[in-house]
CSV table of N, CA and C in Angstrom, one decimal:
chain,number,residue,atom,x,y,z
A,1,UNK,N,-135.8,-23.2,-21.3
A,1,UNK,CA,-134.4,-23.4,-21.0
A,1,UNK,C,-134.3,-24.6,-20.0
A,2,UNK,N,-133.1,-24.9,-19.7
A,2,UNK,CA,-132.8,-26.0,-18.8
A,2,UNK,C,-131.9,-25.5,-17.7
A,3,UNK,N,-132.1,-26.0,-16.5
A,3,UNK,CA,-131.3,-25.6,-15.3
A,3,UNK,C,-130.7,-26.9,-14.8
A,4,UNK,N,-129.3,-26.9,-14.8
A,4,UNK,CA,-128.5,-28.0,-14.2
A,4,UNK,C,-128.9,-29.3,-14.8
A,5,UNK,N,-129.4,-29.4,-16.0
A,5,UNK,CA,-129.8,-30.6,-16.7
A,5,UNK,C,-130.8,-31.4,-15.9
A,6,UNK,N,-131.5,-30.7,-15.0
A,6,UNK,CA,-132.5,-31.3,-14.1
A,6,UNK,C,-133.9,-30.7,-14.2
A,7,UNK,N,-133.9,-29.5,-14.5
A,7,UNK,CA,-135.2,-28.8,-14.5
A,7,UNK,C,-135.4,-28.1,-15.9
A,8,UNK,N,-136.7,-28.1,-16.3
A,8,UNK,CA,-137.0,-27.4,-17.5
A,8,UNK,C,-137.7,-26.1,-17.1
A,9,UNK,N,-137.2,-25.0,-17.6
A,9,UNK,CA,-137.7,-23.6,-17.3
A,9,UNK,C,-138.7,-23.2,-18.3
A,10,UNK,N,-139.9,-22.8,-17.9
A,10,UNK,CA,-140.9,-22.4,-18.9
A,10,UNK,C,-141.4,-21.1,-18.5
A,11,UNK,N,-141.3,-20.1,-19.4
A,11,UNK,CA,-141.9,-18.8,-19.2
A,11,UNK,C,-143.3,-18.8,-19.6
A,12,UNK,N,-144.1,-18.2,-18.6
A,12,UNK,CA,-145.6,-18.1,-18.8
A,12,UNK,C,-145.9,-16.6,-18.7
A,13,UNK,N,-147.1,-16.2,-19.1
A,13,UNK,CA,-147.5,-14.8,-19.0
A,13,UNK,C,-147.6,-14.5,-17.5
A,14,UNK,N,-148.0,-15.4,-16.7
A,14,UNK,CA,-148.3,-15.2,-15.3
A,14,UNK,C,-147.0,-15.3,-14.5
A,15,UNK,N,-145.9,-15.8,-15.1
A,15,UNK,CA,-144.7,-16.0,-14.3
A,15,UNK,C,-143.8,-17.1,-14.9
A,16,UNK,N,-143.3,-17.9,-14.0
A,16,UNK,CA,-142.3,-18.9,-14.4
A,16,UNK,C,-142.7,-20.3,-13.9
A,17,UNK,N,-142.4,-21.3,-14.7
A,17,UNK,CA,-142.7,-22.7,-14.2
A,17,UNK,C,-141.4,-23.5,-14.3
A,18,UNK,N,-141.1,-24.2,-13.2
A,18,UNK,CA,-140.0,-25.1,-13.2
A,18,UNK,C,-140.5,-26.5,-13.1
A,19,UNK,N,-140.1,-27.3,-14.1
A,19,UNK,CA,-140.5,-28.7,-14.2
A,19,UNK,C,-139.4,-29.6,-13.9
A,20,UNK,N,-139.5,-30.6,-13.0
A,20,UNK,CA,-138.5,-31.6,-12.7
A,20,UNK,C,-138.6,-32.7,-13.8
A,21,UNK,N,-137.5,-32.8,-14.6
A,21,UNK,CA,-137.5,-33.7,-15.8
A,21,UNK,C,-137.8,-35.1,-15.4
A,22,UNK,N,-137.0,-35.6,-14.4
A,22,UNK,CA,-137.1,-37.0,-14.0
A,22,UNK,C,-138.5,-37.3,-13.4
A,23,UNK,N,-139.0,-36.5,-12.5
A,23,UNK,CA,-140.3,-36.7,-11.9
A,23,UNK,C,-141.4,-36.6,-12.9
A,24,UNK,N,-141.3,-35.7,-13.9
A,24,UNK,CA,-142.3,-35.6,-14.9
A,24,UNK,C,-142.3,-36.9,-15.8
A,25,UNK,N,-141.2,-37.4,-16.1
A,25,UNK,CA,-141.1,-38.6,-16.9
A,25,UNK,C,-141.6,-39.8,-16.2
A,26,UNK,N,-141.4,-39.8,-14.9
A,26,UNK,CA,-141.9,-40.9,-14.0
A,26,UNK,C,-143.4,-40.9,-14.0
A,27,UNK,N,-144.0,-39.7,-13.9
A,27,UNK,CA,-145.5,-39.6,-13.9
A,27,UNK,C,-146.1,-40.1,-15.2
A,28,UNK,N,-145.5,-39.6,-16.3
A,28,UNK,CA,-146.0,-40.0,-17.6
A,28,UNK,C,-145.9,-41.5,-17.8
A,29,UNK,N,-144.7,-42.1,-17.5
A,29,UNK,CA,-144.6,-43.5,-17.7
A,29,UNK,C,-145.6,-44.3,-16.8
A,30,UNK,N,-145.8,-43.9,-15.6
A,30,UNK,CA,-146.8,-44.5,-14.7
A,30,UNK,C,-148.2,-44.5,-15.3
A,31,UNK,N,-148.6,-43.4,-15.7
A,31,UNK,CA,-150.0,-43.3,-16.2
A,31,UNK,C,-150.2,-44.1,-17.5
A,32,UNK,N,-149.2,-44.1,-18.4
A,32,UNK,CA,-149.3,-44.9,-19.6
A,32,UNK,C,-149.3,-46.3,-19.2
A,33,UNK,N,-148.5,-46.7,-18.3
A,33,UNK,CA,-148.4,-48.1,-17.9
A,33,UNK,C,-149.8,-48.6,-17.3
A,34,UNK,N,-150.4,-47.7,-16.4
A,34,UNK,CA,-151.7,-48.1,-15.9
A,34,UNK,C,-152.7,-48.3,-16.9
A,35,UNK,N,-152.7,-47.4,-18.0
A,35,UNK,CA,-153.7,-47.6,-19.0
A,35,UNK,C,-153.5,-48.9,-19.8
A,36,UNK,N,-152.2,-49.2,-20.0
A,36,UNK,CA,-151.9,-50.5,-20.7
A,36,UNK,C,-152.3,-51.7,-19.9
A,37,UNK,N,-152.1,-51.6,-18.6
A,37,UNK,CA,-152.5,-52.7,-17.7
A,37,UNK,C,-154.0,-52.9,-17.7
A,38,UNK,N,-154.7,-51.7,-17.7
A,38,UNK,CA,-156.2,-51.8,-17.7
A,38,UNK,C,-156.7,-52.5,-19.0
A,39,UNK,N,-156.0,-52.2,-20.1
A,39,UNK,CA,-156.4,-52.8,-21.4
A,39,UNK,C,-156.0,-54.2,-21.6
A,40,UNK,N,-154.8,-54.6,-21.1
A,40,UNK,CA,-154.4,-56.0,-21.4
A,40,UNK,C,-153.8,-56.8,-20.2
A,41,UNK,N,-153.8,-56.2,-19.0
A,41,UNK,CA,-153.4,-56.9,-17.8
A,41,UNK,C,-151.9,-57.1,-17.7
A,42,UNK,N,-151.1,-56.5,-18.6
A,42,UNK,CA,-149.6,-56.6,-18.5
A,42,UNK,C,-149.0,-55.5,-19.4
A,43,UNK,N,-147.7,-55.3,-19.2
A,43,UNK,CA,-147.0,-54.2,-19.9
A,43,UNK,C,-146.3,-54.9,-21.1
A,44,UNK,N,-146.1,-54.2,-22.2
A,44,UNK,CA,-145.4,-54.7,-23.3
A,44,UNK,C,-143.9,-54.9,-23.0
A,45,UNK,N,-143.3,-56.0,-23.6
A,45,UNK,CA,-141.9,-56.2,-23.4
A,45,UNK,C,-141.2,-56.1,-24.7
A,46,UNK,N,-139.9,-56.1,-24.5
A,46,UNK,CA,-139.0,-56.0,-25.7
A,46,UNK,C,-138.0,-57.1,-25.6
A,47,UNK,N,-138.1,-58.2,-26.4
A,47,UNK,CA,-137.1,-59.3,-26.3
A,47,UNK,C,-135.7,-58.8,-26.5
A,48,UNK,N,-134.8,-59.4,-25.8
A,48,UNK,CA,-133.3,-59.1,-26.0
A,48,UNK,C,-132.8,-59.9,-27.1
A,49,UNK,N,-132.0,-59.4,-28.0
A,49,UNK,CA,-131.3,-60.2,-29.1
A,49,UNK,C,-130.4,-61.2,-28.4
A,50,UNK,N,-129.7,-60.8,-27.4
A,50,UNK,CA,-128.8,-61.8,-26.7
A,50,UNK,C,-129.3,-61.7,-25.2
A,51,UNK,N,-129.8,-62.8,-24.6
A,51,UNK,CA,-130.2,-62.8,-23.2
A,51,UNK,C,-129.0,-62.4,-22.3
A,52,UNK,N,-129.3,-61.8,-21.2
A,52,UNK,CA,-128.3,-61.4,-20.2
A,52,UNK,C,-128.4,-62.3,-19.0
A,53,UNK,N,-127.2,-62.8,-18.6
A,53,UNK,CA,-127.1,-63.8,-17.5
A,53,UNK,C,-126.7,-62.9,-16.3
A,54,UNK,N,-127.5,-63.0,-15.2
A,54,UNK,CA,-127.1,-62.3,-14.0
A,54,UNK,C,-126.9,-63.3,-12.8
A,55,UNK,N,-125.8,-63.0,-12.1
A,55,UNK,CA,-125.5,-63.7,-10.9
A,55,UNK,C,-126.0,-62.9,-9.7
A,56,UNK,N,-126.9,-63.5,-9.0
A,56,UNK,CA,-127.5,-62.8,-7.8
A,56,UNK,C,-127.1,-63.5,-6.5
A,57,UNK,N,-127.2,-62.8,-5.4
A,57,UNK,CA,-127.0,-63.4,-4.1
A,57,UNK,C,-128.1,-64.4,-4.0
A,58,UNK,N,-127.9,-65.5,-3.2
A,58,UNK,CA,-128.9,-66.5,-3.1
A,58,UNK,C,-130.3,-66.1,-2.7
A,59,UNK,N,-130.4,-65.1,-1.8
A,59,UNK,CA,-131.8,-64.7,-1.4
A,59,UNK,C,-132.4,-63.9,-2.5
A,60,UNK,N,-131.6,-63.1,-3.3
A,60,UNK,CA,-132.2,-62.4,-4.4
A,60,UNK,C,-132.6,-63.3,-5.6
A,61,UNK,N,-131.7,-64.3,-5.8
A,61,UNK,CA,-132.0,-65.4,-6.8
A,61,UNK,C,-133.3,-66.0,-6.5
A,62,UNK,N,-133.5,-66.5,-5.3
A,62,UNK,CA,-134.8,-67.2,-5.0
A,62,UNK,C,-136.0,-66.3,-5.0
A,63,UNK,N,-135.8,-65.0,-4.6
A,63,UNK,CA,-136.8,-64.0,-4.6
A,63,UNK,C,-137.2,-63.8,-6.1
A,64,UNK,N,-136.2,-63.6,-6.9
A,64,UNK,CA,-136.5,-63.3,-8.3
A,64,UNK,C,-137.3,-64.5,-9.0
A,65,UNK,N,-136.9,-65.7,-8.7
A,65,UNK,CA,-137.6,-66.8,-9.2
A,65,UNK,C,-139.1,-66.9,-8.7
A,66,UNK,N,-139.3,-66.6,-7.5
A,66,UNK,CA,-140.6,-66.5,-6.9
A,66,UNK,C,-141.5,-65.4,-7.5
A,67,UNK,N,-140.8,-64.4,-8.0
A,67,UNK,CA,-141.5,-63.2,-8.6
A,67,UNK,C,-141.7,-63.2,-10.1
A,68,UNK,N,-141.4,-64.3,-10.7
A,68,UNK,CA,-141.4,-64.4,-12.2
A,68,UNK,C,-142.8,-64.0,-12.8
A,69,UNK,N,-143.9,-64.4,-12.2
A,69,UNK,CA,-145.2,-64.0,-12.8
A,69,UNK,C,-145.4,-62.5,-12.7
A,70,UNK,N,-145.1,-61.9,-11.5
A,70,UNK,CA,-145.3,-60.5,-11.3
A,70,UNK,C,-144.3,-59.7,-12.2
A,71,UNK,N,-143.1,-60.1,-12.3
A,71,UNK,CA,-142.1,-59.4,-13.2
A,71,UNK,C,-142.5,-59.5,-14.7
A,72,UNK,N,-143.1,-60.6,-15.1
A,72,UNK,CA,-143.6,-60.8,-16.4
A,72,UNK,C,-144.7,-59.8,-16.7
A,73,UNK,N,-145.5,-59.5,-15.7
A,73,UNK,CA,-146.6,-58.5,-15.8
A,73,UNK,C,-146.1,-57.1,-16.2
A,74,UNK,N,-144.8,-56.7,-15.8
A,74,UNK,CA,-144.3,-55.4,-16.2
A,74,UNK,C,-143.4,-55.5,-17.4
A,75,UNK,N,-143.3,-56.7,-18.1
A,75,UNK,CA,-142.5,-56.9,-19.3
A,75,UNK,C,-141.1,-57.3,-19.0
A,76,UNK,N,-140.8,-57.7,-17.8
A,76,UNK,CA,-139.4,-58.2,-17.4
A,76,UNK,C,-139.5,-59.7,-17.3
A,77,UNK,N,-139.0,-60.4,-18.4
A,77,UNK,CA,-139.1,-61.8,-18.4
A,77,UNK,C,-137.7,-62.4,-18.1
A,78,UNK,N,-137.7,-63.2,-17.0
A,78,UNK,CA,-136.5,-63.9,-16.6
A,78,UNK,C,-136.8,-65.4,-16.4
A,79,UNK,N,-135.8,-66.2,-16.4
A,79,UNK,CA,-135.9,-67.6,-16.1
A,79,UNK,C,-134.7,-68.1,-15.4
A,80,UNK,N,-134.9,-69.3,-14.8
A,80,UNK,CA,-133.8,-69.9,-14.1
A,80,UNK,C,-132.7,-70.3,-15.0
A,81,UNK,N,-131.5,-70.1,-14.7
A,81,UNK,CA,-130.3,-70.5,-15.5
A,81,UNK,C,-129.2,-71.0,-14.6
A,82,UNK,N,-129.4,-72.2,-14.1
A,82,UNK,CA,-128.5,-72.8,-13.1
A,82,UNK,C,-128.7,-72.0,-11.8
A,83,UNK,N,-127.7,-71.5,-11.2
A,83,UNK,CA,-127.8,-70.6,-10.0
A,83,UNK,C,-127.8,-69.2,-10.4
A,84,UNK,N,-128.1,-68.9,-11.6
A,84,UNK,CA,-128.2,-67.5,-12.1
A,84,UNK,C,-129.6,-67.3,-12.7
A,85,UNK,N,-129.9,-66.1,-13.1
A,85,UNK,CA,-131.1,-65.9,-13.9
A,85,UNK,C,-130.7,-65.4,-15.3
A,86,UNK,N,-131.6,-65.7,-16.2
A,86,UNK,CA,-131.4,-65.3,-17.6
A,86,UNK,C,-132.5,-64.3,-17.9
A,87,UNK,N,-132.1,-63.1,-18.3
A,87,UNK,CA,-133.1,-62.1,-18.7
A,87,UNK,C,-133.3,-62.2,-20.2
A,88,UNK,N,-134.6,-62.5,-20.5
A,88,UNK,CA,-135.0,-62.7,-21.9
A,88,UNK,C,-135.6,-61.5,-22.5
A,89,UNK,N,-136.3,-60.7,-21.7
A,89,UNK,CA,-136.9,-59.4,-22.3
A,89,UNK,C,-137.0,-58.4,-21.2
A,90,UNK,N,-137.1,-57.2,-21.6
A,90,UNK,CA,-137.2,-56.0,-20.7
A,90,UNK,C,-138.5,-55.3,-21.0
A,91,UNK,N,-138.9,-54.5,-20.0
A,91,UNK,CA,-140.1,-53.6,-20.3
A,91,UNK,C,-139.8,-52.8,-21.5
A,92,UNK,N,-140.8,-52.6,-22.4
A,92,UNK,CA,-140.6,-51.9,-23.6
A,92,UNK,C,-140.3,-50.4,-23.3
A,93,UNK,N,-140.6,-49.9,-22.2
A,93,UNK,CA,-140.4,-48.5,-21.8
A,93,UNK,C,-138.9,-48.3,-21.5
A,94,UNK,N,-138.1,-49.3,-21.2
A,94,UNK,CA,-136.7,-49.2,-20.8
A,94,UNK,C,-135.9,-48.9,-22.0
A,95,UNK,N,-135.1,-47.8,-21.9
A,95,UNK,CA,-134.2,-47.4,-23.1
A,95,UNK,C,-132.8,-47.2,-22.7
A,96,UNK,N,-132.4,-47.7,-21.5
A,96,UNK,CA,-131.0,-47.5,-21.0
A,96,UNK,C,-130.1,-48.5,-21.5
A,97,UNK,N,-128.8,-48.4,-21.1
A,97,UNK,CA,-127.8,-49.3,-21.5
A,97,UNK,C,-127.4,-50.3,-20.4
A,98,UNK,N,-127.7,-49.9,-19.1
A,98,UNK,CA,-127.3,-50.7,-18.0
A,98,UNK,C,-128.4,-51.7,-17.6
A,99,UNK,N,-128.5,-52.8,-18.4
A,99,UNK,CA,-129.5,-53.8,-18.2
A,99,UNK,C,-129.4,-54.5,-16.9
A,100,UNK,N,-128.1,-54.9,-16.5
A,100,UNK,CA,-127.9,-55.5,-15.3
A,100,UNK,C,-128.3,-54.6,-14.1
A,101,UNK,N,-127.9,-53.4,-14.1
A,101,UNK,CA,-128.2,-52.5,-13.0
A,101,UNK,C,-129.7,-52.3,-12.9
A,102,UNK,N,-130.4,-52.1,-14.1
A,102,UNK,CA,-131.8,-51.9,-14.1
A,102,UNK,C,-132.6,-53.1,-13.5
A,103,UNK,N,-132.2,-54.3,-14.0
A,103,UNK,CA,-132.9,-55.5,-13.5
A,103,UNK,C,-132.7,-55.7,-12.0
A,104,UNK,N,-131.4,-55.5,-11.6
A,104,UNK,CA,-131.1,-55.7,-10.2
A,104,UNK,C,-131.9,-54.7,-9.3
A,105,UNK,N,-132.0,-53.4,-9.8
A,105,UNK,CA,-132.8,-52.4,-9.0
A,105,UNK,C,-134.2,-52.7,-9.0
A,106,UNK,N,-134.8,-53.3,-10.0
A,106,UNK,CA,-136.2,-53.7,-10.0
A,106,UNK,C,-136.4,-54.9,-8.9
A,107,UNK,N,-135.5,-55.9,-9.0
A,107,UNK,CA,-135.6,-57.0,-8.1
A,107,UNK,C,-135.4,-56.5,-6.6
A,108,UNK,N,-134.4,-55.7,-6.4
A,108,UNK,CA,-134.2,-55.1,-5.1
A,108,UNK,C,-135.3,-54.3,-4.6
A,109,UNK,N,-135.9,-53.4,-5.4
A,109,UNK,CA,-137.0,-52.6,-5.0
A,109,UNK,C,-138.2,-53.5,-4.7
A,110,UNK,N,-138.5,-54.5,-5.5
A,110,UNK,CA,-139.6,-55.4,-5.2
A,110,UNK,C,-139.3,-56.2,-3.9
A,111,UNK,N,-138.1,-56.7,-3.7
A,111,UNK,CA,-137.8,-57.4,-2.4
A,111,UNK,C,-138.0,-56.5,-1.2
A,112,UNK,N,-137.4,-55.3,-1.3
A,112,UNK,CA,-137.5,-54.3,-0.2
A,112,UNK,C,-139.0,-54.0,0.1
A,113,UNK,N,-139.8,-53.8,-0.9
A,113,UNK,CA,-141.2,-53.4,-0.6
A,113,UNK,C,-141.9,-54.5,0.0
A,114,UNK,N,-141.6,-55.7,-0.4
A,114,UNK,CA,-142.3,-56.9,0.2
A,114,UNK,C,-141.9,-57.1,1.7
A,115,UNK,N,-140.6,-56.8,2.0
A,115,UNK,CA,-140.1,-57.0,3.3
A,115,UNK,C,-140.6,-56.0,4.3
A,116,UNK,N,-141.1,-54.8,3.7
A,116,UNK,CA,-141.6,-53.7,4.5
A,116,UNK,C,-143.1,-53.8,4.8
A,117,UNK,N,-143.7,-54.7,4.1
A,117,UNK,CA,-145.2,-54.8,4.3
A,117,UNK,C,-145.6,-56.3,4.3
A,118,UNK,N,-146.6,-56.6,4.9
A,118,UNK,CA,-147.1,-58.0,5.0
A,118,UNK,C,-147.7,-58.4,3.7
A,119,UNK,N,-148.3,-57.5,3.0
A,119,UNK,CA,-149.0,-57.8,1.8
A,119,UNK,C,-148.1,-57.9,0.6
A,120,UNK,N,-148.4,-58.8,-0.4
A,120,UNK,CA,-147.6,-58.9,-1.6
A,120,UNK,C,-147.9,-57.7,-2.5
A,121,UNK,N,-146.8,-57.4,-3.2
A,121,UNK,CA,-147.0,-56.2,-4.1
A,121,UNK,C,-147.9,-56.6,-5.3
A,122,UNK,N,-148.7,-55.6,-5.7
A,122,UNK,CA,-149.5,-55.8,-6.8
A,122,UNK,C,-148.8,-55.3,-8.1
A,123,UNK,N,-149.4,-55.7,-9.2
A,123,UNK,CA,-148.8,-55.2,-10.5
A,123,UNK,C,-148.8,-53.7,-10.6
A,124,UNK,N,-149.9,-53.1,-10.1
A,124,UNK,CA,-150.0,-51.6,-10.1
A,124,UNK,C,-148.9,-51.0,-9.2
A,125,UNK,N,-148.6,-51.6,-8.0
A,125,UNK,CA,-147.6,-51.1,-7.2
A,125,UNK,C,-146.2,-51.3,-7.8
A,126,UNK,N,-146.0,-52.4,-8.4
A,126,UNK,CA,-144.7,-52.7,-9.1
A,126,UNK,C,-144.5,-51.7,-10.3
A,127,UNK,N,-145.6,-51.3,-10.9
A,127,UNK,CA,-145.5,-50.3,-12.0
A,127,UNK,C,-145.0,-49.0,-11.5
A,128,UNK,N,-145.3,-48.6,-10.3
A,128,UNK,CA,-144.7,-47.4,-9.7
A,128,UNK,C,-143.2,-47.5,-9.6
A,129,UNK,N,-142.7,-48.7,-9.1
A,129,UNK,CA,-141.3,-48.9,-9.0
A,129,UNK,C,-140.6,-48.9,-10.4
A,130,UNK,N,-141.3,-49.5,-11.4
A,130,UNK,CA,-140.8,-49.6,-12.7
A,130,UNK,C,-140.7,-48.1,-13.3
A,131,UNK,N,-141.7,-47.3,-13.1
A,131,UNK,CA,-141.7,-46.0,-13.6
A,131,UNK,C,-140.6,-45.2,-13.0
A,132,UNK,N,-140.4,-45.3,-11.7
A,132,UNK,CA,-139.3,-44.6,-11.0
A,132,UNK,C,-137.9,-45.0,-11.6
A,133,UNK,N,-137.7,-46.3,-11.7
A,133,UNK,CA,-136.4,-46.9,-12.1
A,133,UNK,C,-136.1,-46.5,-13.6
A,134,UNK,N,-137.1,-46.6,-14.5
A,134,UNK,CA,-136.9,-46.3,-15.9
A,134,UNK,C,-136.6,-44.8,-16.0
A,135,UNK,N,-137.3,-44.0,-15.2
A,135,UNK,CA,-137.0,-42.5,-15.3
A,135,UNK,C,-135.6,-42.2,-14.9
A,136,UNK,N,-135.0,-43.0,-14.1
A,136,UNK,CA,-133.6,-42.7,-13.7
A,136,UNK,C,-132.6,-43.0,-14.8
A,137,UNK,N,-133.0,-43.9,-15.7
A,137,UNK,CA,-132.1,-44.3,-16.8
A,137,UNK,C,-132.4,-43.5,-18.1
A,138,UNK,N,-133.4,-42.7,-18.1
A,138,UNK,CA,-133.7,-42.0,-19.3
A,138,UNK,C,-133.2,-40.5,-19.2
A,139,UNK,N,-132.5,-40.1,-20.3
A,139,UNK,CA,-132.0,-38.7,-20.3
A,139,UNK,C,-132.6,-38.0,-21.5
A,140,UNK,N,-133.2,-36.9,-21.3
A,140,UNK,CA,-133.7,-36.0,-22.3
A,140,UNK,C,-132.6,-35.1,-22.8
A,141,UNK,N,-132.4,-34.9,-24.0
A,141,UNK,CA,-131.3,-34.1,-24.5
A,141,UNK,C,-131.8,-33.0,-25.4
A,142,UNK,N,-132.7,-33.2,-26.2
A,142,UNK,CA,-133.1,-32.2,-27.2
A,142,UNK,C,-134.3,-31.4,-26.8
A,143,UNK,N,-134.4,-30.2,-27.4
A,143,UNK,CA,-135.6,-29.3,-27.1
A,143,UNK,C,-136.9,-30.0,-27.5
A,144,UNK,N,-136.9,-30.8,-28.6
A,144,UNK,CA,-138.1,-31.4,-29.0
A,144,UNK,C,-138.5,-32.5,-28.0
A,145,UNK,N,-137.6,-33.2,-27.4
A,145,UNK,CA,-137.9,-34.2,-26.3
A,145,UNK,C,-138.5,-33.5,-25.1
A,146,UNK,N,-137.9,-32.4,-24.7
A,146,UNK,CA,-138.4,-31.6,-23.6
A,146,UNK,C,-139.8,-31.0,-23.8
A,147,UNK,N,-140.0,-30.5,-25.0
A,147,UNK,CA,-141.3,-30.0,-25.3
A,147,UNK,C,-142.4,-31.1,-25.3
A,148,UNK,N,-142.0,-32.3,-25.8
A,148,UNK,CA,-142.9,-33.4,-25.8
A,148,UNK,C,-143.2,-33.9,-24.4
A,149,UNK,N,-142.2,-33.8,-23.5
A,149,UNK,CA,-142.3,-34.2,-22.1
A,149,UNK,C,-143.4,-33.3,-21.5
A,150,UNK,N,-143.2,-32.0,-21.7
A,150,UNK,CA,-144.2,-31.0,-21.1
A,150,UNK,C,-145.6,-31.3,-21.6
A,151,UNK,N,-145.7,-31.5,-22.9
A,151,UNK,CA,-147.0,-31.7,-23.5
A,151,UNK,C,-147.6,-33.0,-22.9
A,152,UNK,N,-146.9,-34.1,-22.8
A,152,UNK,CA,-147.4,-35.4,-22.3
A,152,UNK,C,-147.7,-35.2,-20.8
A,153,UNK,N,-146.9,-34.5,-20.1
A,153,UNK,CA,-147.2,-34.4,-18.6
A,153,UNK,C,-148.5,-33.7,-18.4
A,154,UNK,N,-148.8,-32.6,-19.2
A,154,UNK,CA,-150.0,-31.9,-19.1
A,154,UNK,C,-151.3,-32.6,-19.5
A,155,UNK,N,-151.1,-33.8,-20.2
A,155,UNK,CA,-152.2,-34.6,-20.5
A,155,UNK,C,-152.5,-35.7,-19.5
A,156,UNK,N,-151.6,-35.8,-18.5
A,156,UNK,CA,-151.8,-36.8,-17.4
A,156,UNK,C,-152.9,-36.4,-16.5
A,157,UNK,N,-153.5,-37.5,-15.9
A,157,UNK,CA,-154.6,-37.3,-15.0
A,157,UNK,C,-154.1,-36.5,-13.7
A,158,UNK,N,-152.9,-36.8,-13.3
A,158,UNK,CA,-152.3,-36.2,-12.1
A,158,UNK,C,-150.9,-35.7,-12.4
A,159,UNK,N,-150.9,-34.6,-13.2
A,159,UNK,CA,-149.6,-34.1,-13.6
A,159,UNK,C,-148.7,-33.4,-12.6
A,160,UNK,N,-149.2,-33.1,-11.4
A,160,UNK,CA,-148.5,-32.3,-10.4
A,160,UNK,C,-147.6,-33.1,-9.5
A,161,UNK,N,-147.7,-34.4,-9.5
A,161,UNK,CA,-146.9,-35.2,-8.5
A,161,UNK,C,-146.4,-36.5,-9.2
A,162,UNK,N,-145.2,-37.0,-8.8
A,162,UNK,CA,-144.7,-38.2,-9.3
A,162,UNK,C,-145.3,-39.4,-8.6
A,163,UNK,N,-144.9,-40.6,-8.7
A,163,UNK,CA,-145.5,-41.8,-8.1
A,163,UNK,C,-145.4,-41.8,-6.6
A,164,UNK,N,-144.4,-41.0,-6.1
A,164,UNK,CA,-144.2,-41.0,-4.6
A,164,UNK,C,-144.8,-39.8,-4.0
A,165,UNK,N,-145.6,-39.0,-4.7
A,165,UNK,CA,-146.2,-37.8,-4.2
A,165,UNK,C,-145.4,-36.6,-4.2
A,166,UNK,N,-144.2,-36.6,-4.8
A,166,UNK,CA,-143.4,-35.4,-4.9
A,166,UNK,C,-143.7,-34.6,-6.1
A,167,UNK,N,-143.5,-33.3,-6.0
A,167,UNK,CA,-143.9,-32.3,-7.0
A,167,UNK,C,-143.1,-32.6,-8.3
A,168,UNK,N,-143.9,-32.5,-9.4
A,168,UNK,CA,-143.2,-32.5,-10.8
A,168,UNK,C,-142.9,-31.1,-11.3
A,169,UNK,N,-143.6,-30.1,-10.7
A,169,UNK,CA,-143.4,-28.8,-11.2
A,169,UNK,C,-143.8,-27.8,-10.0
A,170,UNK,N,-143.2,-26.6,-10.2
A,170,UNK,CA,-143.6,-25.6,-9.2
A,170,UNK,C,-143.6,-24.2,-10.0
A,171,UNK,N,-144.5,-23.4,-9.6
A,171,UNK,CA,-144.8,-22.1,-10.3
A,171,UNK,C,-144.4,-20.9,-9.5
A,172,UNK,N,-143.8,-19.9,-10.1
A,172,UNK,CA,-143.5,-18.7,-9.5
A,172,UNK,C,-144.2,-17.6,-10.2
A,173,UNK,N,-145.1,-16.9,-9.5
A,173,UNK,CA,-145.8,-15.8,-10.1
A,173,UNK,C,-144.9,-14.6,-10.4
A,174,UNK,N,-145.4,-13.7,-11.3
A,174,UNK,CA,-144.6,-12.5,-11.6
A,174,UNK,C,-144.5,-11.6,-10.3
A,175,UNK,N,-145.6,-11.6,-9.5
A,175,UNK,CA,-145.6,-10.9,-8.3
A,175,UNK,C,-144.5,-11.4,-7.3
A,176,UNK,N,-144.4,-12.7,-7.2
A,176,UNK,CA,-143.4,-13.2,-6.3
A,176,UNK,C,-142.0,-12.9,-6.8
A,177,UNK,N,-141.8,-13.1,-8.1
A,177,UNK,CA,-140.5,-12.8,-8.7
A,177,UNK,C,-140.1,-11.3,-8.5
A,178,UNK,N,-141.1,-10.4,-8.8
A,178,UNK,CA,-140.9,-9.0,-8.7
A,178,UNK,C,-140.5,-8.6,-7.2
A,179,UNK,N,-141.2,-9.2,-6.3
A,179,UNK,CA,-141.0,-8.9,-4.8
A,179,UNK,C,-139.5,-9.3,-4.5
A,180,UNK,N,-139.1,-10.4,-5.0
A,180,UNK,CA,-137.7,-10.8,-4.7
A,180,UNK,C,-136.6,-9.9,-5.2
A,181,UNK,N,-136.9,-9.3,-6.4
A,181,UNK,CA,-135.9,-8.4,-7.0
A,181,UNK,C,-136.1,-6.9,-6.6
A,182,UNK,N,-137.4,-6.5,-6.4
A,182,UNK,CA,-137.7,-5.1,-6.1
A,182,UNK,C,-137.9,-4.8,-4.6
A,183,UNK,N,-138.0,-5.9,-3.8
A,183,UNK,CA,-138.2,-5.7,-2.4
A,183,UNK,C,-139.7,-5.3,-2.1
A,184,UNK,N,-140.0,-5.4,-0.8
A,184,UNK,CA,-141.3,-5.0,-0.4
A,184,UNK,C,-142.3,-6.0,-0.5
């Protein structure tokens, strides 16, 4: 079942498992992306049929242009277009409708992470940001999608936490559930 369109409820012989849909999706995306980077040093992109022109604040505009090689590594291809940027392709894992919001959030996340540390962000670190952002734009609706999510999560090397170390799932034993209802 599903709780508040946020958690997947799974009955087990030993009890109950609650799985956080967004966090699980984030973990799956991240591990798939890492494997792709290991194999080819970049993530696949999906060219846009019609490029999107974004108007950015001057500091974001310059930061975006300085980050073109790194952004290309995650499949986000942009170029200078006057005082704007032109988005040519998106990471293949992105399936949302809000292209502008997605691109702005990636650039903002990249800028914020660089300003909080002296070191430049690596492709692997940016992949964490990408996985988090993509998971926010993805909505699972069918039982088949949720079953596939659970199956893919359990195949992950680290299925129990998202990219920020937060739990993807929590388990309640039958003993714990029984104590809550029966007391003692």
